[in-house]
Coordinates of C-alpha atoms in Angstrom, one line a residue:
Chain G
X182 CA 106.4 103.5 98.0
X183 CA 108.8 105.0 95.3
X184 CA 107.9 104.4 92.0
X185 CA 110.3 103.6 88.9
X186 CA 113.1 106.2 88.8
X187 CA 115.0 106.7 85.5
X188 CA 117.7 108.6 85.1
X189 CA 119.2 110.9 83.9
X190 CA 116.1 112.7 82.8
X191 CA 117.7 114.5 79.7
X192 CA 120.6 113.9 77.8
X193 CA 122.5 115.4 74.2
X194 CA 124.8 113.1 73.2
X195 CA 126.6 113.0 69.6
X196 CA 126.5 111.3 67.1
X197 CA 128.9 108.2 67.1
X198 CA 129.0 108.2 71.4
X199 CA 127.5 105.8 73.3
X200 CA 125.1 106.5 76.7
X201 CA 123.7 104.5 78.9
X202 CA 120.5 104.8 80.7
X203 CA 119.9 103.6 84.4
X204 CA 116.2 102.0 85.3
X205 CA 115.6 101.5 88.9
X206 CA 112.1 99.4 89.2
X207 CA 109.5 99.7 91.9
X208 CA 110.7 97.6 95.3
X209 CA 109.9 93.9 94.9
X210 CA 109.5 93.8 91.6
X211 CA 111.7 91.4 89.0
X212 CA 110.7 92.0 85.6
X213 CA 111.9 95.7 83.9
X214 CA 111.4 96.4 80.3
X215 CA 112.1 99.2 77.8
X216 CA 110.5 101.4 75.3
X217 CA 111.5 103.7 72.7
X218 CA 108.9 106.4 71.6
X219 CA 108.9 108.7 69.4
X220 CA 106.5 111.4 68.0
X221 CA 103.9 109.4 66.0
X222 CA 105.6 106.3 66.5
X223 CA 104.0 105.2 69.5
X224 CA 105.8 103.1 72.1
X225 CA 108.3 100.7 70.8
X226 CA 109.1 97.1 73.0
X227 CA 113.1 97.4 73.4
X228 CA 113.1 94.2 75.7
X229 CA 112.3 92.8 79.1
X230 CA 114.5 91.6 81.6
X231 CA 113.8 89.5 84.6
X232 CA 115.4 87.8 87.6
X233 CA 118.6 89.2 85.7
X234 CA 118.1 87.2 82.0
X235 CA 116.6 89.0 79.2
X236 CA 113.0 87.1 78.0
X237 CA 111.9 89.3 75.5
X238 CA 113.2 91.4 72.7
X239 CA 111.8 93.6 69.8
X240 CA 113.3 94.5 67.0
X241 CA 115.9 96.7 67.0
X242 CA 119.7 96.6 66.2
X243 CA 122.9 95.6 68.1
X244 CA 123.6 98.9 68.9
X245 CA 120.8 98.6 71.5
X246 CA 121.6 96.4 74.3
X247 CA 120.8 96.5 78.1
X248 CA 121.5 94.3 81.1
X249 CA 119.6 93.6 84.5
X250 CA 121.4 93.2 88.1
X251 CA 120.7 91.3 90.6
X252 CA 118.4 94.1 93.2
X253 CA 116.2 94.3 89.8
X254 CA 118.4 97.7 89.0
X255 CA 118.4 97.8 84.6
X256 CA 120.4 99.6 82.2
X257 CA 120.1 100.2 79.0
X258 CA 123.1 101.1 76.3
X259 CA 123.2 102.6 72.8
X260 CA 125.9 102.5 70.8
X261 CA 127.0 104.1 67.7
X262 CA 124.1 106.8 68.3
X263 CA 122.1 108.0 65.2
X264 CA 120.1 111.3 65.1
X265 CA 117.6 108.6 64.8
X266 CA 117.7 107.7 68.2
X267 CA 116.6 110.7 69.6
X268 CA 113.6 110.0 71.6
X269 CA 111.7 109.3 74.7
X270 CA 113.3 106.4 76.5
X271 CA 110.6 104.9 78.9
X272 CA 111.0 101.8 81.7
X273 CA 108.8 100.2 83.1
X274 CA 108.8 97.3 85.7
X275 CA 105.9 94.5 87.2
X276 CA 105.7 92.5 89.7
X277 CA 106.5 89.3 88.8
X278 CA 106.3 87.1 85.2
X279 CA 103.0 87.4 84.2
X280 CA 102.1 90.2 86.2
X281 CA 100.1 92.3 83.6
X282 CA 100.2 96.0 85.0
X283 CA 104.0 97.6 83.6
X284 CA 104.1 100.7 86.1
X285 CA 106.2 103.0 83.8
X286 CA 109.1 105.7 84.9
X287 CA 109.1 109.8 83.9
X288 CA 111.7 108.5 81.1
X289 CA 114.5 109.7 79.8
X290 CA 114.1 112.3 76.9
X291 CA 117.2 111.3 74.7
X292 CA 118.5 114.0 71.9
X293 CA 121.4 112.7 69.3
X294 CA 122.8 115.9 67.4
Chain K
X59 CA 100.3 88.8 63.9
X60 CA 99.7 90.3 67.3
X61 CA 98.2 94.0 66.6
X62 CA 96.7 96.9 68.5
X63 CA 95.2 99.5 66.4
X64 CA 93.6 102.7 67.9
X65 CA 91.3 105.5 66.4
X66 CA 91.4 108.3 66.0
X67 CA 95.2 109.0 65.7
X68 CA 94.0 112.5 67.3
X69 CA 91.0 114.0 68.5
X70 CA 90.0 117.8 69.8
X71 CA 87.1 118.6 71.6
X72 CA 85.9 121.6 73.3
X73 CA 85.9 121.4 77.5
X74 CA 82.7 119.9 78.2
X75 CA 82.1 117.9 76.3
X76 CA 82.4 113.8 76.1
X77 CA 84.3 111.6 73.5
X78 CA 85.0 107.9 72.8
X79 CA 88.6 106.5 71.9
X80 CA 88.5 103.3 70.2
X81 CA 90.9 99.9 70.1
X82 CA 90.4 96.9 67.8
X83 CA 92.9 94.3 68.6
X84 CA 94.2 90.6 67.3
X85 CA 95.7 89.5 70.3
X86 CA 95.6 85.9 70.8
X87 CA 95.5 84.1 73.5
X88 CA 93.8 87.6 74.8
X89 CA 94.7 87.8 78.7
X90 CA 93.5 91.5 79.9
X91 CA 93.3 95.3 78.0
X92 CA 94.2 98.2 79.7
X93 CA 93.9 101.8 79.0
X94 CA 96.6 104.0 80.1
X95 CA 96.8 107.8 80.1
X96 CA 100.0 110.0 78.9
X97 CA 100.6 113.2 80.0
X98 CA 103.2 115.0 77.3
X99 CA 106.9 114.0 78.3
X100 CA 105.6 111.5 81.0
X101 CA 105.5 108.1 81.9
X102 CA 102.1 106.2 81.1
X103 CA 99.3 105.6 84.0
X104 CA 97.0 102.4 84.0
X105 CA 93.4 104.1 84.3
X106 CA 91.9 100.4 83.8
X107 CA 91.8 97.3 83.6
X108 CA 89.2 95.0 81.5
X109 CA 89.8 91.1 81.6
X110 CA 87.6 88.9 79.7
X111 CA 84.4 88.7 81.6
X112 CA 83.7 92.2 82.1
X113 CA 81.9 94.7 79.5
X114 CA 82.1 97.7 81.4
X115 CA 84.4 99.5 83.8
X116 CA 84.2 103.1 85.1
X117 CA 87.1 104.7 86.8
X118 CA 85.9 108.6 87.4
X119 CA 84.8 110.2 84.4
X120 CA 86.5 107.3 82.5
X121 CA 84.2 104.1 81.4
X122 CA 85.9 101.2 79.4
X123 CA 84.0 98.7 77.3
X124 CA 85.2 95.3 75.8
X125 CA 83.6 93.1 73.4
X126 CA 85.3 90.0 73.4
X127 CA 83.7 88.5 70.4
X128 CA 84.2 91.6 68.3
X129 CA 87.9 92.0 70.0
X130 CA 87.0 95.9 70.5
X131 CA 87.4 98.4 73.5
X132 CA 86.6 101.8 74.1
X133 CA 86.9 104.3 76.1
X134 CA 84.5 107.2 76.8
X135 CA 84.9 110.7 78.0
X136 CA 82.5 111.8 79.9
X137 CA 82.6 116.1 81.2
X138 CA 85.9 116.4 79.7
X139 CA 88.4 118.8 81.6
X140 CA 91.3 120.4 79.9
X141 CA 93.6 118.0 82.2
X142 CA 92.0 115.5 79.8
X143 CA 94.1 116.4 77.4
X144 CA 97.2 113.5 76.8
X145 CA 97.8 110.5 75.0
X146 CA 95.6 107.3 75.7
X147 CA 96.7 103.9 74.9
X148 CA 95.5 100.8 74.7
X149 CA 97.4 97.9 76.0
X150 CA 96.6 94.3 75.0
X151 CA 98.3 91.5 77.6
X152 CA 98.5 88.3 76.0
X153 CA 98.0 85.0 77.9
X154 CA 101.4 82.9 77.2
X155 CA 104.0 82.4 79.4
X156 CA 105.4 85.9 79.8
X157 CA 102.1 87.9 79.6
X158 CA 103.5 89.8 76.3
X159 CA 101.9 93.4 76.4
X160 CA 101.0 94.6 72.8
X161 CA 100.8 98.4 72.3
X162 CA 98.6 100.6 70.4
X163 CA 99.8 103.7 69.2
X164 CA 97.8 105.8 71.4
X165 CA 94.7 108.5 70.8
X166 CA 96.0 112.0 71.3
X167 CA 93.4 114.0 72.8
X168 CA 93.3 117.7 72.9
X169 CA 90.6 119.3 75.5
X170 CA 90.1 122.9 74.5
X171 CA 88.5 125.8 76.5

């Protein structure tokens, strides 16, 4: 059974662009979240989507925003990009609510110059 | 406040020999803890699972503890292998509704030969 695939894998955007990052969750499962990490900073909860609603968010700005469709599928946008932003953007999906084991993708490795 | 905290930030060791990575935690309602390993520029991978009856679980060369009362875990080393050498984190679940997963910032272990 495939595992979480996100893609792309690498990306240099600019500062000021936007990207969007693509999530696509483990067959039968309903609930994708995201992470930011960064070097020292370990993983940081972006937000968690399921059945297509978003349940959970941390704390990050506007500029971070994602949606969920309705074969699980996620996506993920940043606007306005920082150089701050550069980092390690990880998914992960579960089964169902509740279900307590996040099975997390190869991430996308994100650099802003 | 919901909290994860792991020691030591890093950690090297000679191939060999064992180590213990430690998590103290103020997740409440506590639902499960799991420790998952991170290869550099990789996704996370669950190596276990401790819920709140068990005090020991052994996955290879990998044994977890929890203390409950004390609200500690660890995880312990044994023969290490240079393809030891990665990130671990802890992983708190937390028994509401959603089953909110509280992160550590992760051990960095070097194995050297």
């Amino acid at each position: 059974k495939a595992g979480v695939t996100q893609t792309p894998r690498y990306l240099i955007k600019t500062r000021g662009q936007q990207v969007t990052l693509s999530c696509s969750p483990i067959s039968g499962h309903r609930s994708v979240s995201w992470y930011q990490q960064t070097p020292g900073q370990g993983l940081q909860f972006l937000f968690e989507y399921f059945s297509e609603t978003q349940r959970n968010k941390g704390n990050f700005p506007g500029r971070f925003s994602g949606r969920q469709f309705s074969n699980s599928r996620s996506e993920m946008n940043v606007s306005t990009l920082e150089l701050g932003d550069s980092a390690l953007y990880l998914c992960a999906s579960r089964l169902l609510q509740g279900g307590t084991e996040a099975f997390f993708g190869q991430g996308t490795r994100l650099t802003v110059v | 406040k919901n909290q994860v905290e792991q020691s030591p930030q890093s950690l090297i060791i000679l191939e060999g020999k064992n180590c213990t990575l430690q998590c103290n935690y103020t997740v409440s309602p506590f639902s499960n803890l799991r420790w998952y390993k991170q290869d550099t520029g990789r996704g996370p991978v669950s190596l276990t699972i401790m819920t709140f009856s068990e005090n020991t679980k052994s996955n290879g060369r990998y044994t977890a503890t929890l203390d409950a009362d004390t609200k500690q875990s660890s995880l312990h080393i044994t023969a290490s292998q240079l393809s030891d050498s990665a990130s671990y984190i802890c992983v708190v679940s937390a028994n509401t509704g959603f089953q909110k997963l509280v992160f550590g910032t992760g051990t960095r272990l070097l194995v050297s030969p």
